Amino acid sequence: MTRASLNKQPHEVASMFDDVAERYDLTNDVLSLGQDRRWRKEVAKAVDARPAQKVLDLAAGTATSSLPFARTGAYVVPCDFSTGMLQVGKRKHTWLPFTAGDATRLPFKDDTFDAVTISFGLRNVQDTDAALREMYRVTRPGGRVVICEFSHPTWAPFRTVYTEYLMRALPAAARAVSSNPDAYVYLAESIRAWPDQPALAERLRKAGWSKVAWRNLTGGVVALHRGFKES
């Protein structure tokens, strides 16, 4: 079994997700105490996909995150660099155009998508700024980006409790449901090391995105960041 390190070598991260693919959705549901379903609903609202629009869903995994966009009538492309995740997703959702791709070198033309979104995957990319620039490149003028990622709880006492949960309880709970519990040690470390809400917003602006804003979910455990590509 593979556990990636915080230098986020792409082959390590991809292999780690290959190992957890079969039970990934179940594990997420258990470890988030069901909150991941609510978070994904908020992502769908923020993306606001419309019929015939093109939506790129990065770090899509098994495409659980892609289904709400498809239901609106949008053309959604689930993209991930873990072939294990894509294979599991393709078995479940044969009609979706699963695409293997690295967020820092996307296999799409400039100005292709009306919306680009990534949920709980940006912190696993080796070069965050390169990924934000690539998202900008493949988004059409007037299009939008929506990023859903673990963040920093806003209430200091809860932030301390949350950090303890991440580093101790989360890996322990993962042993009961995950095919690769060691992967969740890395995931806990990567969440703790991730920049806070204003810092990520600033990186979006530096990548070219305008009208950048964020909204906290579950007291800042998760943050939704949104930006636009000027027409």
PDB file of C-alpha atoms in Angstrom:
ATOM      1  CA  MET A   1       0.000   0.000   0.000  1.00  0.00           C
ATOM      2  CA  THR A   2       1.158   3.530  -0.819  1.00  0.00           C
ATOM      3  CA  ARG A   3       1.136   6.620   1.364  1.00  0.00           C
ATOM      4  CA  ALA A   4       2.152   9.851  -0.348  1.00  0.00           C
ATOM      5  CA  SER A   5       4.431  12.380   1.319  1.00  0.00           C
ATOM      6  CA  LEU A   6       3.794  16.096   1.615  1.00  0.00           C
ATOM      7  CA  ASN A   7       6.094  16.873  -1.310  1.00  0.00           C
ATOM      8  CA  LYS A   8       3.191  15.437  -3.341  1.00  0.00           C
ATOM      9  CA  GLN A   9       5.075  13.576  -6.030  1.00  0.00           C
ATOM     10  CA  PRO A  10       2.383  12.894  -8.664  1.00  0.00           C
ATOM     11  CA  HIS A  11       3.128   9.176  -9.000  1.00  0.00           C
ATOM     12  CA  GLU A  12       2.920   8.726  -5.222  1.00  0.00           C
ATOM     13  CA  VAL A  13      -0.381  10.566  -4.911  1.00  0.00           C
ATOM     14  CA  ALA A  14      -1.914   8.785  -7.911  1.00  0.00           C
ATOM     15  CA  SER A  15      -0.834   5.382  -6.611  1.00  0.00           C
ATOM     16  CA  MET A  16      -2.217   6.166  -3.165  1.00  0.00           C
ATOM     17  CA  PHE A  17      -5.615   7.023  -4.626  1.00  0.00           C
ATOM     18  CA  ASP A  18      -5.519   3.908  -6.806  1.00  0.00           C
ATOM     19  CA  ASP A  19      -5.224   1.918  -3.571  1.00  0.00           C
ATOM     20  CA  VAL A  20      -8.268   3.527  -1.915  1.00  0.00           C
ATOM     21  CA  ALA A  21     -10.497   3.742  -5.009  1.00  0.00           C
ATOM     22  CA  GLU A  22     -12.827   0.813  -4.299  1.00  0.00           C
ATOM     23  CA  ARG A  23     -14.076   2.153  -0.949  1.00  0.00           C
ATOM     24  CA  TYR A  24     -13.218   5.833  -1.314  1.00  0.00           C
ATOM     25  CA  ASP A  25     -16.784   7.186  -1.398  1.00  0.00           C
ATOM     26  CA  LEU A  26     -17.848   5.081   1.592  1.00  0.00           C
ATOM     27  CA  THR A  27     -14.792   6.118   3.591  1.00  0.00           C
ATOM     28  CA  ASN A  28     -15.424   9.812   2.903  1.00  0.00           C
ATOM     29  CA  ASP A  29     -19.021   9.479   4.050  1.00  0.00           C
ATOM     30  CA  VAL A  30     -17.982   7.807   7.315  1.00  0.00           C
ATOM     31  CA  LEU A  31     -15.063  10.109   8.151  1.00  0.00           C
ATOM     32  CA  SER A  32     -16.996  13.306   7.437  1.00  0.00           C
ATOM     33  CA  LEU A  33     -19.985  12.045   9.450  1.00  0.00           C
ATOM     34  CA  GLY A  34     -22.113  12.475   6.334  1.00  0.00           C
ATOM     35  CA  GLN A  35     -21.184  16.135   5.902  1.00  0.00           C
ATOM     36  CA  ASP A  36     -19.571  15.481   2.503  1.00  0.00           C
ATOM     37  CA  ARG A  37     -23.040  15.119   0.974  1.00  0.00           C
ATOM     38  CA  ARG A  38     -24.005  18.598   2.166  1.00  0.00           C
ATOM     39  CA  TRP A  39     -20.721  20.055   0.965  1.00  0.00           C
ATOM     40  CA  ARG A  40     -21.221  18.614  -2.516  1.00  0.00           C
ATOM     41  CA  LYS A  41     -24.712  20.103  -2.690  1.00  0.00           C
ATOM     42  CA  GLU A  42     -23.221  23.515  -1.936  1.00  0.00           C
ATOM     43  CA  VAL A  43     -20.620  22.992  -4.676  1.00  0.00           C
ATOM     44  CA  ALA A  44     -23.392  22.209  -7.168  1.00  0.00           C
ATOM     45  CA  LYS A  45     -25.203  25.424  -6.213  1.00  0.00           C
ATOM     46  CA  ALA A  46     -22.021  27.476  -6.565  1.00  0.00           C
ATOM     47  CA  VAL A  47     -21.123  25.994  -9.966  1.00  0.00           C
ATOM     48  CA  ASP A  48     -24.711  26.621 -11.122  1.00  0.00           C
ATOM     49  CA  ALA A  49     -24.371  24.399 -14.190  1.00  0.00           C
ATOM     50  CA  ARG A  50     -26.920  24.947 -16.949  1.00  0.00           C
ATOM     51  CA  PRO A  51     -28.097  22.793 -19.857  1.00  0.00           C
ATOM     52  CA  ALA A  52     -25.524  22.567 -22.673  1.00  0.00           C
ATOM     53  CA  GLN A  53     -22.776  24.214 -20.628  1.00  0.00           C
ATOM     54  CA  LYS A  54     -19.405  22.487 -20.452  1.00  0.00           C
ATOM     55  CA  VAL A  55     -18.146  21.695 -16.950  1.00  0.00           C
ATOM     56  CA  LEU A  56     -14.724  20.299 -16.088  1.00  0.00           C
ATOM     57  CA  ASP A  57     -14.704  18.399 -12.796  1.00  0.00           C
ATOM     58  CA  LEU A  58     -11.091  17.967 -11.689  1.00  0.00           C
ATOM     59  CA  ALA A  59      -9.985  15.390  -9.128  1.00  0.00           C
ATOM     60  CA  ALA A  60     -13.347  13.813  -9.906  1.00  0.00           C
ATOM     61  CA  GLY A  61     -12.340  10.389  -8.675  1.00  0.00           C
ATOM     62  CA  THR A  62     -15.238   8.015  -9.237  1.00  0.00           C
ATOM     63  CA  ALA A  63     -17.407  10.935 -10.486  1.00  0.00           C
ATOM     64  CA  THR A  64     -19.614  11.210  -7.418  1.00  0.00           C
ATOM     65  CA  SER A  65     -18.955  14.950  -7.614  1.00  0.00           C
ATOM     66  CA  SER A  66     -19.794  15.059 -11.344  1.00  0.00           C
ATOM     67  CA  LEU A  67     -23.301  13.620 -11.182  1.00  0.00           C
ATOM     68  CA  PRO A  68     -25.095  16.786  -9.949  1.00  0.00           C
ATOM     69  CA  PHE A  69     -23.742  18.705 -12.957  1.00  0.00           C
ATOM     70  CA  ALA A  70     -24.802  15.975 -15.386  1.00  0.00           C
ATOM     71  CA  ARG A  71     -28.327  16.026 -13.953  1.00  0.00           C
ATOM     72  CA  THR A  72     -28.714  19.688 -14.939  1.00  0.00           C
ATOM     73  CA  GLY A  73     -28.150  18.825 -18.601  1.00  0.00           C
ATOM     74  CA  ALA A  74     -24.608  20.170 -18.649  1.00  0.00           C
ATOM     75  CA  TYR A  75     -21.831  18.294 -20.449  1.00  0.00           C
ATOM     76  CA  VAL A  76     -19.479  17.322 -17.635  1.00  0.00           C
ATOM     77  CA  VAL A  77     -15.985  15.870 -18.022  1.00  0.00           C
ATOM     78  CA  PRO A  78     -14.735  13.987 -14.936  1.00  0.00           C
ATOM     79  CA  CYS A  79     -10.929  14.268 -14.914  1.00  0.00           C
ATOM     80  CA  ASP A  80      -8.445  12.659 -12.525  1.00  0.00           C
ATOM     81  CA  PHE A  81      -4.845  11.453 -12.588  1.00  0.00           C
ATOM     82  CA  SER A  82      -5.655   8.281 -10.644  1.00  0.00           C
ATOM     83  CA  THR A  83      -6.497   5.612 -13.222  1.00  0.00           C
ATOM     84  CA  GLY A  84      -7.736   3.382 -10.407  1.00  0.00           C
ATOM     85  CA  MET A  85     -10.350   5.984  -9.476  1.00  0.00           C
ATOM     86  CA  LEU A  86     -11.370   6.426 -13.106  1.00  0.00           C
ATOM     87  CA  GLN A  87     -11.772   2.679 -13.610  1.00  0.00           C
ATOM     88  CA  VAL A  88     -14.058   2.354 -10.586  1.00  0.00           C
ATOM     89  CA  GLY A  89     -16.061   5.366 -11.749  1.00  0.00           C
ATOM     90  CA  LYS A  90     -16.390   4.060 -15.310  1.00  0.00           C
ATOM     91  CA  ARG A  91     -17.873   0.807 -14.027  1.00  0.00           C
ATOM     92  CA  LYS A  92     -20.530   2.766 -12.157  1.00  0.00           C
ATOM     93  CA  HIS A  93     -21.215   5.526 -14.689  1.00  0.00           C
ATOM     94  CA  THR A  94     -20.411   4.191 -18.139  1.00  0.00           C
ATOM     95  CA  TRP A  95     -21.931   7.156 -19.986  1.00  0.00           C
ATOM     96  CA  LEU A  96     -19.590   9.807 -18.543  1.00  0.00           C
ATOM     97  CA  PRO A  97     -16.483  10.847 -20.545  1.00  0.00           C
ATOM     98  CA  PHE A  98     -13.846  10.002 -17.912  1.00  0.00           C
ATOM     99  CA  THR A  99     -10.496  11.564 -18.778  1.00  0.00           C
ATOM    100  CA  ALA A 100      -7.059  10.942 -17.295  1.00  0.00           C
ATOM    101  CA  GLY A 101      -5.246  14.204 -16.704  1.00  0.00           C
ATOM    102  CA  ASP A 102      -2.817  16.106 -14.482  1.00  0.00           C
ATOM    103  CA  ALA A 103      -4.229  19.372 -13.109  1.00  0.00           C
ATOM    104  CA  THR A 104      -0.930  21.121 -13.835  1.00  0.00           C
ATOM    105  CA  ARG A 105      -0.962  20.082 -17.521  1.00  0.00           C
ATOM    106  CA  LEU A 106      -4.572  19.706 -18.576  1.00  0.00           C
ATOM    107  CA  PRO A 107      -5.269  17.908 -21.876  1.00  0.00           C
ATOM    108  CA  PHE A 108      -7.776  20.510 -23.091  1.00  0.00           C
ATOM    109  CA  LYS A 109      -7.681  23.513 -25.400  1.00  0.00           C
ATOM    110  CA  ASP A 110      -7.795  27.124 -24.227  1.00  0.00           C
ATOM    111  CA  ASP A 111     -11.203  28.662 -23.429  1.00  0.00           C
ATOM    112  CA  THR A 112     -13.100  25.352 -23.504  1.00  0.00           C
ATOM    113  CA  PHE A 113     -15.244  25.208 -20.354  1.00  0.00           C
ATOM    114  CA  ASP A 114     -17.970  27.387 -18.884  1.00  0.00           C
ATOM    115  CA  ALA A 115     -17.013  26.215 -15.398  1.00  0.00           C
ATOM    116  CA  VAL A 116     -14.098  24.378 -13.831  1.00  0.00           C
ATOM    117  CA  THR A 117     -14.425  22.879 -10.385  1.00  0.00           C
ATOM    118  CA  ILE A 118     -12.315  20.811  -8.028  1.00  0.00           C
ATOM    119  CA  SER A 119     -13.447  19.356  -4.702  1.00  0.00           C
ATOM    120  CA  PHE A 120     -11.005  18.122  -2.067  1.00  0.00           C
ATOM    121  CA  GLY A 121      -8.275  17.670  -4.646  1.00  0.00           C
ATOM    122  CA  LEU A 122      -6.359  20.906  -5.058  1.00  0.00           C
ATOM    123  CA  ARG A 123      -4.271  20.328  -1.938  1.00  0.00           C
ATOM    124  CA  ASN A 124      -3.057  17.023  -3.449  1.00  0.00           C
ATOM    125  CA  VAL A 125      -1.603  18.736  -6.530  1.00  0.00           C
ATOM    126  CA  GLN A 126       2.151  19.220  -6.397  1.00  0.00           C
ATOM    127  CA  ASP A 127       2.070  22.768  -7.841  1.00  0.00           C
ATOM    128  CA  THR A 128      -1.061  24.598  -6.699  1.00  0.00           C
ATOM    129  CA  ASP A 129      -0.301  27.791  -8.613  1.00  0.00           C
ATOM    130  CA  ALA A 130       0.306  25.921 -11.878  1.00  0.00           C
ATOM    131  CA  ALA A 131      -3.040  24.159 -11.446  1.00  0.00           C
ATOM    132  CA  LEU A 132      -4.860  27.458 -10.837  1.00  0.00           C
ATOM    133  CA  ARG A 133      -3.281  28.878 -14.012  1.00  0.00           C
ATOM    134  CA  GLU A 134      -4.277  25.787 -15.996  1.00  0.00           C
ATOM    135  CA  MET A 135      -7.858  26.059 -14.770  1.00  0.00           C
ATOM    136  CA  TYR A 136      -7.835  29.671 -15.895  1.00  0.00           C
ATOM    137  CA  ARG A 137      -6.451  28.725 -19.324  1.00  0.00           C
ATOM    138  CA  VAL A 138      -9.148  26.147 -20.114  1.00  0.00           C
ATOM    139  CA  THR A 139     -12.016  28.348 -18.867  1.00  0.00           C
ATOM    140  CA  ARG A 140     -13.765  30.495 -21.442  1.00  0.00           C
ATOM    141  CA  PRO A 141     -13.920  34.287 -20.932  1.00  0.00           C
ATOM    142  CA  GLY A 142     -16.814  34.974 -18.580  1.00  0.00           C
ATOM    143  CA  GLY A 143     -16.546  31.484 -17.088  1.00  0.00           C
ATOM    144  CA  ARG A 144     -15.989  30.563 -13.468  1.00  0.00           C
ATOM    145  CA  VAL A 145     -14.005  28.381 -11.111  1.00  0.00           C
ATOM    146  CA  VAL A 146     -15.320  26.797  -7.911  1.00  0.00           C
ATOM    147  CA  ILE A 147     -12.923  25.203  -5.440  1.00  0.00           C
ATOM    148  CA  CYS A 148     -14.151  23.187  -2.479  1.00  0.00           C
ATOM    149  CA  GLU A 149     -11.375  22.315  -0.061  1.00  0.00           C
ATOM    150  CA  PHE A 150     -10.739  21.613   3.579  1.00  0.00           C
ATOM    151  CA  SER A 151      -9.702  24.816   5.311  1.00  0.00           C
ATOM    152  CA  HIS A 152      -9.196  26.455   8.700  1.00  0.00           C
ATOM    153  CA  PRO A 153     -12.057  26.563  11.239  1.00  0.00           C
ATOM    154  CA  THR A 154     -12.801  30.141  12.206  1.00  0.00           C
ATOM    155  CA  TRP A 155     -13.410  29.527  15.937  1.00  0.00           C
ATOM    156  CA  ALA A 156     -10.064  28.991  17.671  1.00  0.00           C
ATOM    157  CA  PRO A 157     -11.219  26.487  20.355  1.00  0.00           C
ATOM    158  CA  PHE A 158     -12.876  24.308  17.715  1.00  0.00           C
ATOM    159  CA  ARG A 159      -9.818  24.618  15.471  1.00  0.00           C
ATOM    160  CA  THR A 160      -7.726  22.946  18.188  1.00  0.00           C
ATOM    161  CA  VAL A 161     -10.226  20.098  18.595  1.00  0.00           C
ATOM    162  CA  TYR A 162     -10.461  19.697  14.830  1.00  0.00           C
ATOM    163  CA  THR A 163      -6.695  19.431  14.424  1.00  0.00           C
ATOM    164  CA  GLU A 164      -6.582  16.710  17.060  1.00  0.00           C
ATOM    165  CA  TYR A 165      -9.355  14.828  15.246  1.00  0.00           C
ATOM    166  CA  LEU A 166      -7.476  15.065  11.970  1.00  0.00           C
ATOM    167  CA  MET A 167      -4.195  13.775  13.330  1.00  0.00           C
ATOM    168  CA  ARG A 168      -5.514  11.097  15.692  1.00  0.00           C
ATOM    169  CA  ALA A 169      -9.134  10.062  15.196  1.00  0.00           C
ATOM    170  CA  LEU A 170      -9.315  10.280  11.404  1.00  0.00           C
ATOM    171  CA  PRO A 171      -6.512   7.759  10.651  1.00  0.00           C
ATOM    172  CA  ALA A 172      -7.854   5.453  13.387  1.00  0.00           C
ATOM    173  CA  ALA A 173     -11.391   5.570  11.981  1.00  0.00           C
ATOM    174  CA  ALA A 174     -10.057   4.975   8.473  1.00  0.00           C
ATOM    175  CA  ARG A 175      -8.656   1.619   9.562  1.00  0.00           C
ATOM    176  CA  ALA A 176     -12.213   0.342   9.955  1.00  0.00           C
ATOM    177  CA  VAL A 177     -13.453   1.254   6.480  1.00  0.00           C
ATOM    178  CA  SER A 178     -10.577   2.053   4.124  1.00  0.00           C
ATOM    179  CA  SER A 179      -8.564  -0.364   1.996  1.00  0.00           C
ATOM    180  CA  ASN A 180      -5.488   1.811   2.696  1.00  0.00           C
ATOM    181  CA  PRO A 181      -5.752   3.499   6.109  1.00  0.00           C
ATOM    182  CA  ASP A 182      -2.189   4.849   5.898  1.00  0.00           C
ATOM    183  CA  ALA A 183      -3.369   7.112   3.076  1.00  0.00           C
ATOM    184  CA  TYR A 184      -5.505   8.963   5.595  1.00  0.00           C
ATOM    185  CA  VAL A 185      -2.455   9.834   7.672  1.00  0.00           C
ATOM    186  CA  TYR A 186      -1.201  11.736   4.613  1.00  0.00           C
ATOM    187  CA  LEU A 187      -4.645  13.270   4.037  1.00  0.00           C
ATOM    188  CA  ALA A 188      -4.775  14.520   7.630  1.00  0.00           C
ATOM    189  CA  GLU A 189      -1.294  16.024   7.308  1.00  0.00           C
ATOM    190  CA  SER A 190      -2.140  17.667   3.978  1.00  0.00           C
ATOM    191  CA  ILE A 191      -5.280  19.271   5.428  1.00  0.00           C
ATOM    192  CA  ARG A 192      -3.338  20.683   8.383  1.00  0.00           C
ATOM    193  CA  ALA A 193      -0.637  22.096   6.080  1.00  0.00           C
ATOM    194  CA  TRP A 194      -3.095  23.726   3.636  1.00  0.00           C
ATOM    195  CA  PRO A 195      -3.264  27.572   3.466  1.00  0.00           C
ATOM    196  CA  ASP A 196      -6.152  29.383   5.079  1.00  0.00           C
ATOM    197  CA  GLN A 197      -9.033  31.044   3.251  1.00  0.00           C
ATOM    198  CA  PRO A 198      -7.467  34.475   2.534  1.00  0.00           C
ATOM    199  CA  ALA A 199      -4.181  32.896   1.406  1.00  0.00           C
ATOM    200  CA  LEU A 200      -5.909  30.652  -1.141  1.00  0.00           C
ATOM    201  CA  ALA A 201      -7.972  33.606  -2.376  1.00  0.00           C
ATOM    202  CA  GLU A 202      -4.772  35.566  -2.998  1.00  0.00           C
ATOM    203  CA  ARG A 203      -3.302  32.687  -4.995  1.00  0.00           C
ATOM    204  CA  LEU A 204      -6.418  32.642  -7.157  1.00  0.00           C
ATOM    205  CA  ARG A 205      -6.005  36.354  -7.877  1.00  0.00           C
ATOM    206  CA  LYS A 206      -2.348  35.892  -8.791  1.00  0.00           C
ATOM    207  CA  ALA A 207      -3.377  33.164 -11.260  1.00  0.00           C
ATOM    208  CA  GLY A 208      -5.596  35.689 -13.038  1.00  0.00           C
ATOM    209  CA  TRP A 209      -9.021  35.092 -11.521  1.00  0.00           C
ATOM    210  CA  SER A 210     -11.189  38.113 -10.728  1.00  0.00           C
ATOM    211  CA  LYS A 211     -14.079  38.725  -8.290  1.00  0.00           C
ATOM    212  CA  VAL A 212     -12.561  36.121  -5.978  1.00  0.00           C
ATOM    213  CA  ALA A 213     -14.605  35.345  -2.880  1.00  0.00           C
ATOM    214  CA  TRP A 214     -15.078  32.496  -0.447  1.00  0.00           C
ATOM    215  CA  ARG A 215     -17.744  31.112   1.841  1.00  0.00           C
ATOM    216  CA  ASN A 216     -17.151  28.932   4.887  1.00  0.00           C
ATOM    217  CA  LEU A 217     -19.028  25.687   5.412  1.00  0.00           C
ATOM    218  CA  THR A 218     -19.259  23.866   8.760  1.00  0.00           C
ATOM    219  CA  GLY A 219     -17.520  26.718  10.541  1.00  0.00           C
ATOM    220  CA  GLY A 220     -14.591  26.814   8.149  1.00  0.00           C
ATOM    221  CA  VAL A 221     -13.830  23.087   8.153  1.00  0.00           C
ATOM    222  CA  VAL A 222     -14.466  23.469   4.432  1.00  0.00           C
ATOM    223  CA  ALA A 223     -14.328  26.619   2.296  1.00  0.00           C
ATOM    224  CA  LEU A 224     -15.858  27.290  -1.118  1.00  0.00           C
ATOM    225  CA  HIS A 225     -13.746  29.671  -3.222  1.00  0.00           C
ATOM    226  CA  ARG A 226     -15.097  31.151  -6.450  1.00  0.00           C
ATOM    227  CA  GLY A 227     -13.570  33.294  -9.175  1.00  0.00           C
ATOM    228  CA  PHE A 228     -14.287  34.481 -12.712  1.00  0.00           C
ATOM    229  CA  LYS A 229     -12.331  34.864 -15.926  1.00  0.00           C
ATOM    230  CA  GLU A 230     -12.941  38.328 -17.276  1.00  0.00           C
ATOM    231  CA  SER A 231     -14.616  38.582 -20.673  1.00  0.00           C
TER     232      SER A 231
END
